[in-house]
Coordinates of C-alpha atoms in Angstrom, one line a residue:
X277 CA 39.4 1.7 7.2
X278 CA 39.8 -1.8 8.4
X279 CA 36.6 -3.2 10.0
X280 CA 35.9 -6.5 11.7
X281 CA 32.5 -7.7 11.9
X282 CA 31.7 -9.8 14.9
X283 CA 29.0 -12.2 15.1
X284 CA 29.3 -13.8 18.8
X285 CA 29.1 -17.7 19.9
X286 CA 25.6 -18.6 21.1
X287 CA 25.4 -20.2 24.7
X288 CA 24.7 -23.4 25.1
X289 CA 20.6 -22.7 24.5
X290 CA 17.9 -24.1 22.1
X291 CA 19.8 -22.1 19.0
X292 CA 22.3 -24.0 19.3
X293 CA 21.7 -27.4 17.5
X294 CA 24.7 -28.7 18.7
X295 CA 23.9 -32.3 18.4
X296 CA 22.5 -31.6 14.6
X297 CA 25.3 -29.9 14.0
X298 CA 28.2 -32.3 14.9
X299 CA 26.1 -34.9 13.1
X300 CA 26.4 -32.7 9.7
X301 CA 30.1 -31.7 10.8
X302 CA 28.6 -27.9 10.3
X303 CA 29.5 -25.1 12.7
X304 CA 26.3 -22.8 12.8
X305 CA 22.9 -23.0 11.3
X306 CA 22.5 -19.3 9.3
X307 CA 25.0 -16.9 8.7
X308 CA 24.6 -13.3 10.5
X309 CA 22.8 -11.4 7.5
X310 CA 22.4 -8.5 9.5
X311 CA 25.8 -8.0 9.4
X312 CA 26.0 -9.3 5.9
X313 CA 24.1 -6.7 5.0
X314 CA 25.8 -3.7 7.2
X315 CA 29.2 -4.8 5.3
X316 CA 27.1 -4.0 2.1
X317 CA 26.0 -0.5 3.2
X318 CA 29.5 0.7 4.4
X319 CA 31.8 2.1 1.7
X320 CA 33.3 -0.2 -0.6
X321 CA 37.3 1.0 -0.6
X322 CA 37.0 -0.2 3.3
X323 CA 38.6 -3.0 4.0
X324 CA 36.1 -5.4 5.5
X325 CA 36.2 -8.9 7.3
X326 CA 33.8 -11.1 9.3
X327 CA 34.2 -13.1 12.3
X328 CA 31.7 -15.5 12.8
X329 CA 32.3 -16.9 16.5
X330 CA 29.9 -19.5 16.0
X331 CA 32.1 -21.0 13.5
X332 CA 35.6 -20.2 15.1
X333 CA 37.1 -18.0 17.7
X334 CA 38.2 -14.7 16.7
X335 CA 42.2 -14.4 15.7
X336 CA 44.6 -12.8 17.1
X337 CA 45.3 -11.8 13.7
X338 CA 41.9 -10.4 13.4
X339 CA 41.9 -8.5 16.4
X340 CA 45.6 -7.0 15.7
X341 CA 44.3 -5.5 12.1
X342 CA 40.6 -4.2 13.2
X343 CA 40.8 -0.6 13.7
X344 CA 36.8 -0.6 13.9
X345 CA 35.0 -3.9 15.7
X346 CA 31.0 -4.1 14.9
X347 CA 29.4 -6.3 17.0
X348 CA 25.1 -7.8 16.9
X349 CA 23.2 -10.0 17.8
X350 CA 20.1 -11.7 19.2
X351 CA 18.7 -11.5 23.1
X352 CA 20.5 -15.4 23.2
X353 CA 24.1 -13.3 22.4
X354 CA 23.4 -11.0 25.1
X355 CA 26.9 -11.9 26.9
X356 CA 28.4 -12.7 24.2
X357 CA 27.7 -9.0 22.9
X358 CA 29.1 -7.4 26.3
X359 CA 32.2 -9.2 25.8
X360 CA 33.2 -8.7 22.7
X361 CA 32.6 -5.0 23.2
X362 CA 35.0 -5.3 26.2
X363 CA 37.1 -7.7 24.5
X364 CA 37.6 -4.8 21.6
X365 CA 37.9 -2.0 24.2
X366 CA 40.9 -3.9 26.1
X367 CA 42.5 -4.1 22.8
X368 CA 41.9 -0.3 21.9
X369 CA 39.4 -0.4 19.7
X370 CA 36.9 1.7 18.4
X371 CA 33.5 0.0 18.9
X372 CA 30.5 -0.2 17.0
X373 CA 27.4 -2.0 18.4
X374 CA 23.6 -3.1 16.7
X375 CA 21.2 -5.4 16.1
X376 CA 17.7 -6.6 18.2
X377 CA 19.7 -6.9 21.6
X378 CA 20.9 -3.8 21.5
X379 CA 17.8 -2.5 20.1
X380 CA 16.4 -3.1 23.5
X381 CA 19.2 -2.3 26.0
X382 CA 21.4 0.5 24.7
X383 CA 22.7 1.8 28.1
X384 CA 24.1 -1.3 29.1
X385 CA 26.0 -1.7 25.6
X386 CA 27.1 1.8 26.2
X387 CA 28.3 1.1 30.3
X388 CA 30.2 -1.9 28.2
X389 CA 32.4 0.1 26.3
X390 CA 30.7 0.8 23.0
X391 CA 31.4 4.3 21.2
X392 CA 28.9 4.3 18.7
X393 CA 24.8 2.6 19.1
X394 CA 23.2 2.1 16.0
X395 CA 19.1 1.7 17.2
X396 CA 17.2 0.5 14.2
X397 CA 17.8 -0.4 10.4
X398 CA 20.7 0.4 8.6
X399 CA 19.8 1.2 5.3
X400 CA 18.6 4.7 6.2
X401 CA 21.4 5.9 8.4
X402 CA 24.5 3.7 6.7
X403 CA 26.1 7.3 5.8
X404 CA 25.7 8.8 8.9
X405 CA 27.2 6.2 10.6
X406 CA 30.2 5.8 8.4
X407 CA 31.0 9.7 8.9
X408 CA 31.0 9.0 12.5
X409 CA 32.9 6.0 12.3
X410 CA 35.5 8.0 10.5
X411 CA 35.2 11.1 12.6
X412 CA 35.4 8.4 15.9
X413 CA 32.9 10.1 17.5
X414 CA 31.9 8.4 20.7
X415 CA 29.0 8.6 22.7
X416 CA 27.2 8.5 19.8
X417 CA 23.5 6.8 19.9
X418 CA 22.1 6.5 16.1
X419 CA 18.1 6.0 15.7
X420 CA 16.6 5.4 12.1
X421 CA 14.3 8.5 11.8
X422 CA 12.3 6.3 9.3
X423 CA 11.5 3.0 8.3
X424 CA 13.5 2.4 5.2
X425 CA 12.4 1.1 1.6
X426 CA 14.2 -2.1 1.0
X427 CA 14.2 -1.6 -2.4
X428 CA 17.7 0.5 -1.8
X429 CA 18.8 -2.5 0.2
X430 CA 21.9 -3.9 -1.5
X431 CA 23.2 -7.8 -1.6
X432 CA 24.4 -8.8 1.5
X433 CA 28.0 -9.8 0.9
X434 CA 28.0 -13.6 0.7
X435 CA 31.4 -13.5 -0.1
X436 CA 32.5 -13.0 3.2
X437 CA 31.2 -16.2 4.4
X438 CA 32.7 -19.6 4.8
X439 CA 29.7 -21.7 3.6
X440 CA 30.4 -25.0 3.7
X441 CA 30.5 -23.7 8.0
X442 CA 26.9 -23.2 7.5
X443 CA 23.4 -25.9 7.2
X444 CA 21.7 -23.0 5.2
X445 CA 21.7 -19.2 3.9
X446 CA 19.8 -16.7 5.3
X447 CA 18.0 -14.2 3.2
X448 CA 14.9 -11.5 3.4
X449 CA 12.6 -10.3 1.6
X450 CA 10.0 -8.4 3.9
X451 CA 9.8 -6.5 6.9
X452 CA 7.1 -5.7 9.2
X453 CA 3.8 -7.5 10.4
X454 CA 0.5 -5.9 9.6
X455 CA -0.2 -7.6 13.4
X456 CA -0.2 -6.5 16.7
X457 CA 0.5 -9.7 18.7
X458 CA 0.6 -8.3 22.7
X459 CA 4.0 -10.6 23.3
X460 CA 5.9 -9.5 19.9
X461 CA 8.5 -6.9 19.6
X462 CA 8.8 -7.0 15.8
X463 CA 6.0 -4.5 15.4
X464 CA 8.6 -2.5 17.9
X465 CA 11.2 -2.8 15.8
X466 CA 10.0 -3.2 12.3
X467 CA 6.9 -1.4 12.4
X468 CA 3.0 -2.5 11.0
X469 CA 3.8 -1.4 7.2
X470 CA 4.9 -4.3 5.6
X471 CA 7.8 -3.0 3.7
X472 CA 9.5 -5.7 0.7
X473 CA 12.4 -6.0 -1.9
X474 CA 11.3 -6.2 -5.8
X475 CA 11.6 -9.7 -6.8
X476 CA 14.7 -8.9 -9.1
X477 CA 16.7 -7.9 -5.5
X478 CA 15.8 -11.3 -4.4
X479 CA 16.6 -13.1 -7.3
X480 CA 19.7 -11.3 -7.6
X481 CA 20.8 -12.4 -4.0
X482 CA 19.4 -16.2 -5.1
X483 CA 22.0 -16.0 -8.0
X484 CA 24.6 -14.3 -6.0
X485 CA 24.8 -17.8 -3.9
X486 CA 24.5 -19.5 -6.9
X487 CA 27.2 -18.5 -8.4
X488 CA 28.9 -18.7 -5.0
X489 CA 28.0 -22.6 -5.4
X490 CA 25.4 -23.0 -2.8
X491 CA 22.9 -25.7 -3.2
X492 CA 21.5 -26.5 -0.6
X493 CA 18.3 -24.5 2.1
X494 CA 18.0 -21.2 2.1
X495 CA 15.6 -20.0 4.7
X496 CA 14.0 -16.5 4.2
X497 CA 13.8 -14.9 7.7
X498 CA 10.9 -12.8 6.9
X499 CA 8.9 -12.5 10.3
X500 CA 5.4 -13.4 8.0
X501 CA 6.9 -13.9 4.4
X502 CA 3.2 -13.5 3.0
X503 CA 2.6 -10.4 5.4
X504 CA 1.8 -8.7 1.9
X505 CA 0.2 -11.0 0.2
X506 CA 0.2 -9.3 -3.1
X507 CA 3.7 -8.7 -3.0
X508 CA 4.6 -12.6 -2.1
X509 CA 2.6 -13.9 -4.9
X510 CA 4.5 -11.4 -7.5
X511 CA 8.0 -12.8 -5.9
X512 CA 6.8 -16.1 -6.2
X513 CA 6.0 -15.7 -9.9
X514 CA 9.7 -14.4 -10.6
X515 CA 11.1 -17.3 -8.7
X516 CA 9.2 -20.4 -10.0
X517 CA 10.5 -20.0 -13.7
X518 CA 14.1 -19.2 -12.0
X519 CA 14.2 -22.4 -9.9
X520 CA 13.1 -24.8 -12.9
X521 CA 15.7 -23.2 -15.8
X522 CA 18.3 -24.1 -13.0
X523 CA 17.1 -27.4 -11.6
X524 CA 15.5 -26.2 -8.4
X525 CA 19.1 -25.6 -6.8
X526 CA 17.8 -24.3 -3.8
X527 CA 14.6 -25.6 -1.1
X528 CA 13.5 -23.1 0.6
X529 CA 11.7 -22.8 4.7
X530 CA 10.2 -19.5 6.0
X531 CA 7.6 -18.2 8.7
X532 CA 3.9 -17.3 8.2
X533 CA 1.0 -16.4 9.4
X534 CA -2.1 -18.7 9.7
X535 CA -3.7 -16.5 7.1
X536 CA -1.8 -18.8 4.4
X537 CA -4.4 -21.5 4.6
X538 CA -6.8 -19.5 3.2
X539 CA -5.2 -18.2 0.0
X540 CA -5.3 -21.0 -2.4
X541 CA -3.3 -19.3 -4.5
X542 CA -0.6 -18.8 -2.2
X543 CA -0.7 -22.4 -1.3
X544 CA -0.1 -23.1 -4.9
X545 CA 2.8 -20.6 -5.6
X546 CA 4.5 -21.7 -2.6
X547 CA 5.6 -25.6 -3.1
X548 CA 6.2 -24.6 -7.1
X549 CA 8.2 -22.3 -6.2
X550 CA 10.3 -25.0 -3.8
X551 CA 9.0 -24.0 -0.7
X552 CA 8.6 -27.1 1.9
X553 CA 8.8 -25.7 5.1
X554 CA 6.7 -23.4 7.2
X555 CA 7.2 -22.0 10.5
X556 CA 3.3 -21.2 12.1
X557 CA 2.9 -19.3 15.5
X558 CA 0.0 -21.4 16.7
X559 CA 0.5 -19.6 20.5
X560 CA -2.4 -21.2 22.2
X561 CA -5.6 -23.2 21.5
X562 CA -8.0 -21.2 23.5
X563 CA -9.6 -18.4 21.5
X564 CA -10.1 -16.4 24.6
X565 CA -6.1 -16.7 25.0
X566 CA -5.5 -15.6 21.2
X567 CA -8.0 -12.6 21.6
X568 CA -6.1 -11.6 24.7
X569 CA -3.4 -11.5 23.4
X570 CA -4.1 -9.6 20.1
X571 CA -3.6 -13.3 17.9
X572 CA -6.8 -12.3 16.4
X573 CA -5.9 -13.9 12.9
X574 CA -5.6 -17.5 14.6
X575 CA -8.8 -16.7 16.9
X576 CA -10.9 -16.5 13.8
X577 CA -10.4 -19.5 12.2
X578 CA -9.9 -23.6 12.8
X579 CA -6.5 -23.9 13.4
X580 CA -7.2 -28.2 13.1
X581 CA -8.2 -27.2 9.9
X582 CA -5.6 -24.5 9.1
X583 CA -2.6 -27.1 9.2
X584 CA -3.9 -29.6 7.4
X585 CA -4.7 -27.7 4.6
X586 CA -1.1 -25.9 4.6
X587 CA 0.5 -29.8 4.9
X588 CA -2.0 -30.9 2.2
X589 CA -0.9 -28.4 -0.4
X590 CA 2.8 -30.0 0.0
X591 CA 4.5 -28.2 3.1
X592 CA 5.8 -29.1 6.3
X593 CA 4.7 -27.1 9.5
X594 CA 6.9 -26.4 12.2
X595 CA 4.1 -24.9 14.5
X596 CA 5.4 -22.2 17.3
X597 CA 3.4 -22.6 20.9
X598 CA 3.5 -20.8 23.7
X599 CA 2.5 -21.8 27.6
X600 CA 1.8 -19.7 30.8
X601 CA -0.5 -17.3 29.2
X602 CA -3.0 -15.8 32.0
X603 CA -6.4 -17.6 32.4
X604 CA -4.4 -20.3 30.9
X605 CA -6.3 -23.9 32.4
X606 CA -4.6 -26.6 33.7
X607 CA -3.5 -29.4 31.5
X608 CA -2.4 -27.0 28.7
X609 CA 0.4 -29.8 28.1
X610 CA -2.6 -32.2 27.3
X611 CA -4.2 -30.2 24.7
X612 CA -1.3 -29.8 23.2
X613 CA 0.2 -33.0 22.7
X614 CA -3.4 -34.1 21.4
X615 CA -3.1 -31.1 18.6
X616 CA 0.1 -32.5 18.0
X617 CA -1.3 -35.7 17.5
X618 CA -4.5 -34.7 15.7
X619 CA -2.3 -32.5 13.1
X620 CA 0.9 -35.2 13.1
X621 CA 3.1 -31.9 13.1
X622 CA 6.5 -33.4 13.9
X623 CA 8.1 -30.4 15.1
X624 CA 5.9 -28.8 18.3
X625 CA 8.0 -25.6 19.2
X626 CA 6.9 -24.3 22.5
X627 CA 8.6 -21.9 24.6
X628 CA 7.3 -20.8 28.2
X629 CA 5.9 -17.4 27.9
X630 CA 8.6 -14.2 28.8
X631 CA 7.8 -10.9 28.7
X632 CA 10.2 -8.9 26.1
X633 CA 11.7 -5.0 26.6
X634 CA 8.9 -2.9 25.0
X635 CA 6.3 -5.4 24.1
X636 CA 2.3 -4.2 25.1
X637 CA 3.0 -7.4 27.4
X638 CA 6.1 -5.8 29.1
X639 CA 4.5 -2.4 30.0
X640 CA 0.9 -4.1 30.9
X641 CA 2.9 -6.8 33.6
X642 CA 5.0 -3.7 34.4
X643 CA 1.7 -1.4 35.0
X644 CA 0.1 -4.1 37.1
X645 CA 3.2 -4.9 39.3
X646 CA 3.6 -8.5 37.8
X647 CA 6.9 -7.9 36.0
X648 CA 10.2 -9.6 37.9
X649 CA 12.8 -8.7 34.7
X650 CA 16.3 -8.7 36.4
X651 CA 18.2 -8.5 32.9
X652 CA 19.1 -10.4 30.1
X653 CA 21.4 -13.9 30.6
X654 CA 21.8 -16.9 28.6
X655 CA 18.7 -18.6 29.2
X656 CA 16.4 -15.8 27.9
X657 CA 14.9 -16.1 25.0
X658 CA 15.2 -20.4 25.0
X659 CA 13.6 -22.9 26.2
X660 CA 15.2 -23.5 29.8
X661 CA 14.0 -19.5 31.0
X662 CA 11.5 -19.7 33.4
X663 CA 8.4 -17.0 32.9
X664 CA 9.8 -13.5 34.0
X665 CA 6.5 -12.3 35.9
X666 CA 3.8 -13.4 38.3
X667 CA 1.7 -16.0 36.2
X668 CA -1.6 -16.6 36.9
X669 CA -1.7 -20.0 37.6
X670 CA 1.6 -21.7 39.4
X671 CA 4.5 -21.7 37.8
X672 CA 5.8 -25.0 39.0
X673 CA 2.3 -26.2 37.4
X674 CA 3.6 -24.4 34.3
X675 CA 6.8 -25.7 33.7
X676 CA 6.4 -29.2 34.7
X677 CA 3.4 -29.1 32.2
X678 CA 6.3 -28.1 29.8
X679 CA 8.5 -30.2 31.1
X680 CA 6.4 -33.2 29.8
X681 CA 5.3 -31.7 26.5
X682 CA 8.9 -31.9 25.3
X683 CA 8.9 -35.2 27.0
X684 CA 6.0 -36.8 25.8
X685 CA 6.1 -35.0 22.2
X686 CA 9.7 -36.2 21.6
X687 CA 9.5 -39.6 22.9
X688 CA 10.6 -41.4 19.3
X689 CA 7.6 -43.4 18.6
X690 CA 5.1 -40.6 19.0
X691 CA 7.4 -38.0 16.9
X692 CA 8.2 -41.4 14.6
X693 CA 4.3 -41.6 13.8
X694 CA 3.7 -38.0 13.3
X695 CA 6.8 -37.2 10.7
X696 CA 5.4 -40.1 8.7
X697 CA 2.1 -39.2 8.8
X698 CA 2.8 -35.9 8.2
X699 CA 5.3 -36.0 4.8
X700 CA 2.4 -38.4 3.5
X701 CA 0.0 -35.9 3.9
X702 CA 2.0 -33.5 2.1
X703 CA 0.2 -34.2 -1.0
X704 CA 1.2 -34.3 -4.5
X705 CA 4.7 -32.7 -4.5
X706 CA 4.9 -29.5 -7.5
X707 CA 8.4 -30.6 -8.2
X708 CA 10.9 -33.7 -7.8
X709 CA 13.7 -33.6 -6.7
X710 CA 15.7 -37.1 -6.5
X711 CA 16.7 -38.9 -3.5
X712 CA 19.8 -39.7 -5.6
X713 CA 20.8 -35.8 -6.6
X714 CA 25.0 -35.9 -5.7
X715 CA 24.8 -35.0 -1.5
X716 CA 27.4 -33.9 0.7
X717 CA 30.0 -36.0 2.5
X718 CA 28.7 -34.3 5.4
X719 CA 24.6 -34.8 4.4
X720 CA 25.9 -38.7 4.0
X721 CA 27.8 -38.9 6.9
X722 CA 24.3 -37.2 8.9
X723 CA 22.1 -39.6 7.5
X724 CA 24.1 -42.8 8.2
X725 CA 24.3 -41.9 11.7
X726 CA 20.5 -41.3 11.9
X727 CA 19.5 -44.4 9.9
X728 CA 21.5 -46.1 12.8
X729 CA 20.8 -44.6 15.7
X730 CA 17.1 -44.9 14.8
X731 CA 17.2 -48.1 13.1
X732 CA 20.0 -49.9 15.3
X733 CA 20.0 -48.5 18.3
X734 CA 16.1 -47.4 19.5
X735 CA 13.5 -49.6 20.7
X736 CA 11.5 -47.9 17.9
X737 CA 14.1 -49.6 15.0
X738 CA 11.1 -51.7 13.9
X739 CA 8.4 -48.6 13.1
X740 CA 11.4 -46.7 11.6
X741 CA 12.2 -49.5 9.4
X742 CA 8.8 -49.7 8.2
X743 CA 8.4 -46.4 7.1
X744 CA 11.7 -45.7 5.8
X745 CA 10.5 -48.5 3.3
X746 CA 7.3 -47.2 2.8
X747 CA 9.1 -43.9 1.9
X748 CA 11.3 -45.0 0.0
X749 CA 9.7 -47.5 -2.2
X750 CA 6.0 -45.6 -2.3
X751 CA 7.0 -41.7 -1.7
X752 CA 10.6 -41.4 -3.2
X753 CA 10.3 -37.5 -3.4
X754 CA 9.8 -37.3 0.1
X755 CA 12.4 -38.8 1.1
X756 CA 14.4 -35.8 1.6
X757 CA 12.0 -34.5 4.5
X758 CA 11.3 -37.6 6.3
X759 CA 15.1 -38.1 6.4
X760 CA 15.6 -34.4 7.4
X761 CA 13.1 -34.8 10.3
X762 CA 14.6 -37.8 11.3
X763 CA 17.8 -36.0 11.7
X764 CA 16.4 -33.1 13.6
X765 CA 15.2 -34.9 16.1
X766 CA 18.3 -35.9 17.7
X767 CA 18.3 -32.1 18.8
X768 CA 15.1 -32.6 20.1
X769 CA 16.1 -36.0 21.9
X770 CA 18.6 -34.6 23.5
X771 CA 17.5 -31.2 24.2
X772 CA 14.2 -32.1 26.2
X773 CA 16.9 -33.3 28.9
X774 CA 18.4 -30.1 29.0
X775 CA 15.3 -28.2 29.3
X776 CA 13.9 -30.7 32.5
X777 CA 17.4 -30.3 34.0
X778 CA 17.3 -26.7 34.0
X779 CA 13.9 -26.0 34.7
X780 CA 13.7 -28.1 37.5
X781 CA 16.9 -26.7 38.9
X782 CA 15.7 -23.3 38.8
X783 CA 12.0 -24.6 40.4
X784 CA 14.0 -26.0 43.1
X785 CA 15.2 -22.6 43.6
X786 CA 18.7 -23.4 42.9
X787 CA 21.7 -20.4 42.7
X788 CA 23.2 -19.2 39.2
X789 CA 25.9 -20.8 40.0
X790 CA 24.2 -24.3 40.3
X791 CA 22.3 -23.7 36.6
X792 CA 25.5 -22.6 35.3
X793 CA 27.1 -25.8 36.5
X794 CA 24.1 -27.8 35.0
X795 CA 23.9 -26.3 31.6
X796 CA 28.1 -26.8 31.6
X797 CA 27.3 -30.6 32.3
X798 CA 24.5 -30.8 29.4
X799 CA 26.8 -29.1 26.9
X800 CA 29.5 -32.2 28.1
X801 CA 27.0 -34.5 27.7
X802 CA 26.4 -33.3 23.8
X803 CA 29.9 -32.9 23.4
X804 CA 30.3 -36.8 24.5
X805 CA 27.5 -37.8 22.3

């Protein structure tokens, strides 16, 4: 059996870190481990071969020796999805499609073209599913009657990957949330248990890279990598003696809850172990807001206080906000921007509030006749979607108050001030790694253009200068994430123009066809640049 996995091109959205990208001469952030891991699970005399379209088009050579196309993705690949099913269909294949988009929406996968569904996680119904792949049974939708132990999860095959293509690896280690958030569907899909791999899958999977010659991030996609605390810390343990018998090859980024500020010993475990990044879902700075909408965790506790802790004990926070909640006050943007400033978190990631397929959100807008969901396109899920029910406060107020968060937030001296301020606070470091370890052409080539545009070409060359020195000369460990910031955020530079273009096409109540034509001219524009 000859199978092509398909992992579509994202749109022109947020995800796409074109600009960072081009910079690094990189293709596509993360691999698709989901279907990393499906080519793990299916028999191992098939014949098996990915097509990333992120990284390049699929070959005609490809499509002429697939007998079997499986296709996933995210809500972002939504049309991407749809056409690759048709793509395959046109071609006479037999079609196989998964993953969180189809999760939600598998009637319009199967009016598409696709033969068989696969609704849910893998590991549990990877026989099933290759019986009916070689049976070609069509029509066929196939639900995970259980949540599976990951402890039968095998490597994902790494091997298939091109990785210079990629900025990092992609692996997992948990899934589930012990939290109910109102606007999350991960609960949905993954279920309130948290379920994890034994440390020795993990490390296996670390060495399986290693030995594949990666050295560089690895970002574990866990939705809250300490969602089991007890289980985290008994990873973590495995992995520090690991990292240091092989030079701390890897650095590694993840996503938490704000319960990691108060386990010291977490906070410890984490940086030794080479842990530097940390992706927080802030959501909102109202407590009323959180308690609506079932954030109890952050409603409980400072959250002032929760990321300076986290950046104290030698991470970086990347902290996840979220605007047009109802009984949300005007000047949201303000409070905001002066957490941002309070906290010096460089990256603010804040997305206009959208009500996703199954959430407790979805079927309470639905219930009280607010909900105005006309299908998935390239916008949802990003930045430039505007909210997809009837807010409770103007919308135009809403997304011209996000409109100037990204504006104000990214403005260079402002987001200059706060990455400085923020890697100093990081701390004593655990480990050090030096600024003169043997880099990548490409890693050289990103820096250089950085160091100029910020240092050349910006009215903010003189504050940059300052406290490249001042990193350089007083902080040499952290040079590596002030640089990485630095590079970062050209995305965010340029992206803030993308997202008022959009937005305030769509508030002027422009056609499709009009935001078509202006996300075509922003991805031009990054092109050009």
């Amino acid at each position: 059996m000859k199978i092509l996995l398909v992992n579509p091109k994202y749109p022109q959205t947020f995800w796409s870190f074109e600009r960072v990208l081009k910079m690094m001469n990189k293709k596509c952030i993360q691999p698709p481990l989901g279907l990393l891991t499906v080519a793990a699970l299916l028999p191992r005399d098939w014949e098996i071969e990915l097509a990333d379209a992120t990284v390049r088009p699929v070959t005609e050579a490809q499509w002429r020796s697939a007998e079997v196309v499986m296709v996933t993705g995210l809500t972002t690949q939504y049309s991407g999805i749809l056409d690759t099913i048709r793509e395959a269909k046109r071609r006479g294949k037999f079609v196989v499609a998964g993953g969180p988009m189809v999760f939600h929406v598998p009637n319009e996968t199967f009016k598409a073209g696709a033969d068989i569904i696969v609704k849910g996680e893998a590991e549990s119904i990877a026989s099933k599913l290759s019986e009916a792949i070689i049976n070609k049974t069509t029509g066929l939708l196939i639900e995970a009657e259980c949540r599976p132990d990951l402890e039968d999860s095998p490597v994902p095959r790494y091997d298939l990957l091109d990785l210079d293509s990629y900025v990092d690896m992609a692996i997992q280690f948990s899934r589930g949330c012990p939290f109910h958030c109102e606007f999350c569907d991960i609960t949905l899909m993954f279920g309130r248990k948290v379920r994890t791999k034994k440390p020795e899958q993990i490390i296996k999977e670390l060495q399986t890279l290693y030995d594949l010659g990666w050295r560089r991030l690895v970002f574990f996609v866990d939705d809250n990598f300490i969602g089991n605390p007890k289980k985290t810390k008994e990873l973590l343990r495995e992995l520090i003696p690991w990292m240091e018998e092989r030079g701390y090859p890897f650095e590694f980024n993840t996503q938490a809850s704000v319960n990691l500020a108060r386990d010291a010993e977490l906070l410890k475990l984490m940086p030794v172990a080479g842990f530097w990044k940390v992706f927080l879902g802030i959501e909102s700075l109202s407590k009323d807001i959180l308690r609506d909408a079932r954030k109890f965790q952050n409603a409980v506790v400072d959250l002032d206080n929760v990321c300076k802790t986290i950046n104290a004990a030698g991470i970086q926070i990347i902290a996840g906000c979220i605007l047009g909640f109802d009984n949300e006050s005007k000047g949201a943007d303000a409070h905001l921007i002066e957490f941002a400033r309070r906290t010096n978190i460089p990256e603010m990631f804040i997305t206009l509030l959208q009500a996703g397929p199954g959430t407790e959100l979805w079927h309470r807008l639905d219930n009280e006749n607010r909900l105005f969901f006309n299908g998935f396109d390239d916008n949802f899920g990003s930045q430039t979607a505007m909210m997809n029910f009837e807010t409770s406060r103007p919308k135009e107020e809403i997304a011209n108050e996000f409109i100037n968060l990204y504006t104000v937030l990214y403005e260079p001296e402002f987001y200059l001030d706060r990455v400085y301020n923020h890697v100093v606070g990081m701390g004593d470091l655990p480990y050090r790694k030096s600024i003169f370890s043997m880099p990548q052409i490409a890693e050289v080539r990103a820096v250089l253009i950085t160091v100029f545009r910020h240092g050349v070409t910006r009215k903010s060359r003189m504050k940059f200068w300052k406290m490249f020195s001042s990193i350089v000369f007083k902080y040499p460990d952290r040079f590596r994430h002030f640089i990485s910031a630095c590079i970062v955020a050209e995305h965010y530079y340029e992206y803030r123009e993308t997202i008022k273009t959009l937005l305030e096409a769509q508030l002027d109540g422009a056609p499709g066809e009009a935001v078509i034509q202006a996300q075509t001219n922003q991805a031009i524009t990054v092109s050009r640049s």
